Amino acid sequence: MVYDAIVIGSGISGGWAAKELCEKGLKTLLLERGRDVKHGDYPTALLKPWEFADRLLTTQKDLQDQPVQSQACDPGSKHFFVNDNDHPYVQDSPFAWIRGYQVGGRSLVWGRQCYRWSDLDFEANLRDGFGVDWPIRYKDIAPWYTYVEKFIGVSGQSDGLPQLPDGAFLSPMQLNCIENHLKESIRNKNEERLLTIARVANLTSPIGSRGSCLNRNLCSRGCPFGAYFSSNSSTIPAALATGNLTLRPFSVVSEIIYDDTTRRAKGVRVIDMLTMQHYEFAARIIFVNASTIGSTSILLNSKSARFPDGLGNDSGALGHNLMDHHSAAGASGQHEGFQDSYYKGRRPCGFLIPRYRNINNGDEKLDFVRGYNIQGDGERAEWPDRMYESDETGADFKARLTTPGKWSVWMAGWGECLPYHDNKVYLSKTKKDKWGQPLVHIDFSFGENEKKMMEDIRNTCGEMLTEAGFKNIDTFIYHKSGGLTVHEMGTARMGRDPKTSVLNANNQIHNVKNVFVTDGSCMTSSACQNPSLTYMALTARAAAYAVDQLKKGEL
Amino acid sequence: MKRRQIIKIFGAAGVASVFGFELYSRYQAPDYEYLKGRHYLIAEISETIIPATDTPGAKEAGVAAFVVHAVKEILERSEKNTFINGLKKLEAYCLNVYHKDFEKCTTKERSEALSNMREQFPMNNFLRKVKRKLTGRSFTEILRELVVVGYCTSEPGATRGLAFDYIPATYIPCTKLTPGQKSWATK
Ligand SMILES: Cc1cc2nc3c(=O)[nH]c(=O)nc-3n(C[C@H](O)[C@H](O)[C@H](O)COP(=O)(O)OP(=O)(O)OC[C@H]3O[C@@H](n4cnc5c(N)ncnc54)[C@H](O)[C@@H]3O)c2cc1C
Ligand code: SF4
């Protein structure tokens, strides 16, 4: 049978592709390499700390099984991250490739921060010459942001900032005492800086059968109430409800099959993970949503007479310009005040200080281009911190351990990473995984611009805390490898020119028009905002375009 | 430094002489037989650190069982040995100085014995990280962390020693602290 559409990958972007295509009437096959995870199938979601044998500490066995993933998960969420031994890759330089291979992908464990881009971001490459120009602008994507936000549910505060456009928000979460204090102090010293509550895909009022967030801050275990956005709770049920979706788990897509006569892709080749059987599935259009590095690997592996270097790789750009945000620099400090105040509940997010550097055409004469935003949170010291305050024993120690200590704030800069040709992924010629697929090499490092930006983050964070009367300020630049912000993007970029880019303004491969790539691999620059909202908006936009083209007989 | 690197530089035989018995002993096979027999000792030590007051202490919270489990499953090999060797030293200290076992000692003697075990324990976050990188955590540090985690994540510790709010429903950003209010058990 020929499907109308195939979607590869069921994570944040693939779930959206499936929902949109199914809702528009296309018979859609959703291929997912991992196991099925039904909404509600979250074994640790309701466990109490003492119900974990290891009390939420990472064991030596965990470190053996997940040497890379354990940097991003804990025993409450580790089953939603891959076993690194089963899914190896080659690190030419240290790069943490954090993955979730299951239905829902990393939508189950993501941090849910949702920020729009602005033209400051879409015009950046054109303005300073790093990378190629984006083929779209804010006005092209703005209605799709709104469309996505309304469906997923984003709580947030409208702030009226040009560099961080407001969205269609549910009521915001609330700042606590120390965060409000820091906000006031920043506003008084620096009027172009604003501290605001994070914008997150956690519901503050119900949407359909999805309930309001109950403030448990255990989201990475899966939410039984559907109170944050995941493919499992939201897009996949919507796609299934149309009757048009066929979901096939345990299906590793190895390549996209190109037909030289029609000059289109005719389908995909799949390896059944359990039986090792090979299958081919045919469709009129294909959406590639296997996550940045996953999608690019599939394209690189799809070789034909017409495309010997990978599907759609006329430009040679495929695999290049890998980016990830850096989030290694920042500051923390303690405050002596507000000793009689506390909070109740566990808000599943922190605060945001939107970008304040290089927003006015570089008037500030900084030694780096682009910018960063600050993410952080304020809380009182509780037992995990207080155990280090003294080395006494007995009742005094216990009293200290079990009562709230000083307020503290930790914050760090999420910084833009420039697109560098040398930061790349490519396939091994010799090494293969269990399924006979070539291993991916990742070669990535941050450049001078990122390093200078980290210095500036450390300084401005330290200043803001000092000015707000914090003590014991620790300003830091951690040595974190790429990948650890888990915003890997680029490697199959959009652009205006087929000679320097892989995808056009509608996420179509320039010379293979029935293949759409709408996950992070399409990104032409990285901005500094958490990127998934943009992947979703681009996916919904491309799906509408694809269906329109199909109807017109153009595809 | 990882064992493999040490061997690469000095050859296996040279290790002990260069780094002394202290460092070498970190890499031995951990003495689980001994550990298994010291459940009662760990229970007494943890109760000394977190005693029963108007709320449960470490014994009632079953901390010793967790500590034994954690030494086996969670600590890396050098820290397992640091911990087990630390316990042995603590026992020897009590016999030498007080001429009795730890569990027979008075509260004051127990505290003294524990603080005698204290190696340099930098309070500063940064220094602590540096020291950890170089030598791994000290016995005192491992002991305190495991006892505290074992207590604060146990049912008696979390629900009665601290305040456990299973499903908070709402987030109230600023409340007035009431006298004697416990801190939240989970973040
Ligand atoms: C701890 C954590 C916190 C994060 N916080 C945020 C945040 O706050 N905000 C934000 O914007 N982003 C955040 N992210 C990043 C976010 O999760 C990703 O950007 C997002 O999931 C990417 O969506 P995707 O559809 O491209 O990929 P994924 O969600 O990773 O889904 C890809 C899917 O494709 C499947 N797949 C891969 N290869 C194949 C193949 N060959 N055949 C078939 N299927 C395949 C995978 O199994 C997976 O299910 C976070 C990530 C992590 C891990
Ligand atoms: S904090 Fe809210 S969204 Fe997260 S798991 Fe709990 S109820 Fe669900």
Tab-separated table of N, CA, C and O in Angstrom, chain A residues 511-555:
chain	number	residue	atom	x	y	z
A	511	ASN	N	16.056	19.916	-3.986
A	511	ASN	CA	15.892	19.152	-5.226
A	511	ASN	C	15.133	17.840	-5.051
A	511	ASN	O	15.159	16.987	-5.940
A	512	VAL	N	14.508	17.658	-3.927
A	512	VAL	CA	13.636	16.481	-3.731
A	512	VAL	C	12.390	16.997	-3.016
A	512	VAL	O	12.258	16.908	-1.809
A	513	LYS	N	11.486	17.520	-3.809
A	513	LYS	CA	10.440	18.362	-3.238
A	513	LYS	C	9.443	17.629	-2.343
A	513	LYS	O	8.724	18.261	-1.571
A	514	ASN	N	9.376	16.299	-2.444
A	514	ASN	CA	8.391	15.624	-1.573
A	514	ASN	C	8.998	15.141	-0.249
A	514	ASN	O	8.383	14.377	0.470
A	515	VAL	N	10.204	15.631	0.084
A	515	VAL	CA	10.787	15.327	1.401
A	515	VAL	C	10.912	16.626	2.195
A	515	VAL	O	11.520	17.600	1.729
A	516	PHE	N	10.325	16.624	3.381
A	516	PHE	CA	10.334	17.789	4.270
A	516	PHE	C	11.109	17.435	5.531
A	516	PHE	O	10.889	16.369	6.113
A	517	VAL	N	12.002	18.305	5.938
A	517	VAL	CA	12.773	18.078	7.168
A	517	VAL	C	12.451	19.227	8.103
A	517	VAL	O	12.766	20.386	7.807
A	518	THR	N	11.777	18.931	9.209
A	518	THR	CA	11.261	20.042	10.027
A	518	THR	C	11.671	19.952	11.493
A	518	THR	O	11.061	20.571	12.347
A	519	ASP	N	12.698	19.157	11.792
A	519	ASP	CA	13.183	19.184	13.178
A	519	ASP	C	14.366	20.141	13.261
A	519	ASP	O	14.606	20.929	12.338
A	520	GLY	N	15.124	20.051	14.329
A	520	GLY	CA	16.203	21.008	14.563
A	520	GLY	C	17.275	21.025	13.491
A	520	GLY	O	18.035	21.994	13.397
A	521	SER	N	17.330	19.981	12.657
A	521	SER	CA	18.379	19.988	11.637
A	521	SER	C	18.176	21.108	10.625
A	521	SER	O	19.115	21.529	9.977
A	522	CYS	N	16.968	21.630	10.526
A	522	CYS	CA	16.692	22.670	9.523
A	522	CYS	C	17.214	24.054	9.913
A	522	CYS	O	17.183	24.973	9.109
A	523	MET	N	17.711	24.198	11.138
A	523	MET	CA	17.974	25.534	11.668
A	523	MET	C	19.219	26.177	11.038
A	523	MET	O	20.291	25.588	10.985
A	524	THR	N	19.039	27.407	10.631
A	524	THR	CA	20.084	28.140	9.915
A	524	THR	C	20.988	28.898	10.888
A	524	THR	O	22.143	29.161	10.623
A	525	SER	N	20.410	29.274	12.027
A	525	SER	CA	21.209	29.839	13.119
A	525	SER	C	20.555	29.334	14.401
A	525	SER	O	19.520	28.664	14.346
A	526	SER	N	21.141	29.637	15.545
A	526	SER	CA	20.608	29.012	16.767
A	526	SER	C	19.879	29.975	17.700
A	526	SER	O	19.226	29.538	18.636
A	527	ALA	N	19.983	31.297	17.460
A	527	ALA	CA	19.456	32.275	18.420
A	527	ALA	C	19.850	31.847	19.832
A	527	ALA	O	20.803	31.070	19.999
A	528	CYS	N	19.161	32.324	20.868
A	528	CYS	CA	19.513	31.827	22.198
A	528	CYS	C	18.294	31.252	22.900
A	528	CYS	O	18.388	30.777	24.019
A	529	GLN	N	17.145	31.278	22.228
A	529	GLN	CA	15.932	30.746	22.846
A	529	GLN	C	15.914	29.219	22.759
A	529	GLN	O	16.372	28.654	21.771
A	530	ASN	N	15.303	28.607	23.754
A	530	ASN	CA	15.094	27.153	23.668
A	530	ASN	C	14.299	26.905	22.381
A	530	ASN	O	13.316	27.590	22.117
A	531	PRO	N	14.711	25.936	21.582
A	531	PRO	CA	14.272	25.923	20.183
A	531	PRO	C	13.010	25.141	19.836
A	531	PRO	O	12.464	25.299	18.748
A	532	SER	N	12.514	24.283	20.721
A	532	SER	CA	11.504	23.314	20.271
A	532	SER	C	10.211	23.959	19.791
A	532	SER	O	9.562	23.449	18.876
A	533	LEU	N	9.820	25.072	20.390
A	533	LEU	CA	8.600	25.762	19.938
A	533	LEU	C	8.741	26.126	18.457
A	533	LEU	O	7.787	26.009	17.682
A	534	THR	N	9.939	26.552	18.082
A	534	THR	CA	10.181	26.917	16.686
A	534	THR	C	10.126	25.687	15.778
A	534	THR	O	9.573	25.744	14.672
A	535	TYR	N	10.638	24.539	16.249
A	535	TYR	CA	10.522	23.312	15.438
A	535	TYR	C	9.040	22.977	15.210
A	535	TYR	O	8.641	22.558	14.128
A	536	MET	N	8.252	23.132	16.272
A	536	MET	CA	6.824	22.790	16.148
A	536	MET	C	6.130	23.722	15.165
A	536	MET	O	5.348	23.281	14.309
A	537	ALA	N	6.423	25.021	15.273
A	537	ALA	CA	5.769	25.991	14.396
A	537	ALA	C	6.188	25.741	12.945
A	537	ALA	O	5.355	25.778	12.033
A	538	LEU	N	7.476	25.481	12.722
A	538	LEU	CA	7.936	25.208	11.355
A	538	LEU	C	7.289	23.942	10.809
A	538	LEU	O	6.953	23.852	9.624
A	539	THR	N	7.103	22.948	11.676
A	539	THR	CA	6.501	21.684	11.242
A	539	THR	C	5.047	21.897	10.816
A	539	THR	O	4.616	21.432	9.748
A	540	ALA	N	4.298	22.602	11.648
A	540	ALA	CA	2.883	22.834	11.327
A	540	ALA	C	2.771	23.629	10.023
A	540	ALA	O	1.925	23.348	9.161
A	541	ARG	N	3.672	24.592	9.871
A	541	ARG	CA	3.659	25.431	8.672
A	541	ARG	C	3.991	24.593	7.431
A	541	ARG	O	3.305	24.667	6.407
A	542	ALA	N	5.020	23.759	7.545
A	542	ALA	CA	5.410	22.939	6.396
A	542	ALA	C	4.323	21.926	6.046
A	542	ALA	O	4.086	21.631	4.875
A	543	ALA	N	3.653	21.384	7.082
A	543	ALA	CA	2.597	20.401	6.826
A	543	ALA	C	1.444	21.050	6.052
A	543	ALA	O	0.902	20.461	5.108
A	544	ALA	N	1.080	22.264	6.441
A	544	ALA	CA	-0.001	22.959	5.738
A	544	ALA	C	0.391	23.196	4.286
A	544	ALA	O	-0.402	22.994	3.356
A	545	TYR	N	1.641	23.595	4.101
A	545	TYR	CA	2.131	23.835	2.737
A	545	TYR	C	2.127	22.543	1.918
A	545	TYR	O	1.669	22.513	0.770
A	546	ALA	N	2.592	21.457	2.542
A	546	ALA	CA	2.685	20.176	1.825
A	546	ALA	C	1.304	19.714	1.370
A	546	ALA	O	1.120	19.286	0.220
A	547	VAL	N	0.337	19.806	2.256
A	547	VAL	CA	-1.006	19.347	1.910
A	547	VAL	C	-1.598	20.229	0.814
A	547	VAL	O	-2.224	19.747	-0.137
A	548	ASP	N	-1.346	21.501	0.918
A	548	ASP	CA	-1.818	22.434	-0.100
A	548	ASP	C	-1.220	22.076	-1.471
A	548	ASP	O	-1.921	22.023	-2.488
A	549	GLN	N	0.062	21.801	-1.480
A	549	GLN	CA	0.736	21.443	-2.726
A	549	GLN	C	0.219	20.114	-3.290
A	549	GLN	O	0.044	19.967	-4.500
A	550	LEU	N	-0.038	19.169	-2.373
A	550	LEU	CA	-0.597	17.886	-2.816
A	550	LEU	C	-1.936	18.098	-3.490
A	550	LEU	O	-2.223	17.540	-4.558
A	551	LYS	N	-2.757	18.917	-2.861
A	551	LYS	CA	-4.100	19.166	-3.396
A	551	LYS	C	-4.034	19.835	-4.755
A	551	LYS	O	-4.834	19.565	-5.646
A	552	LYS	N	-3.045	20.715	-4.905
A	552	LYS	CA	-2.908	21.406	-6.193
A	552	LYS	C	-2.244	20.530	-7.249
A	552	LYS	O	-2.005	20.980	-8.373
A	553	GLY	N	-1.851	19.312	-6.819
A	553	GLY	CA	-1.187	18.418	-7.767
A	553	GLY	C	0.258	18.797	-8.037
A	553	GLY	O	0.864	18.359	-9.013
A	554	GLU	N	0.843	19.634	-7.206
A	554	GLU	CA	2.232	20.063	-7.432
A	554	GLU	C	3.236	19.083	-6.828
A	554	GLU	O	4.425	19.164	-7.104
A	555	LEU	N	2.757	18.203	-5.980
A	555	LEU	CA	3.705	17.287	-5.328
A	555	LEU	C	3.484	15.851	-5.763
A	555	LEU	O	2.357	15.382	-5.768
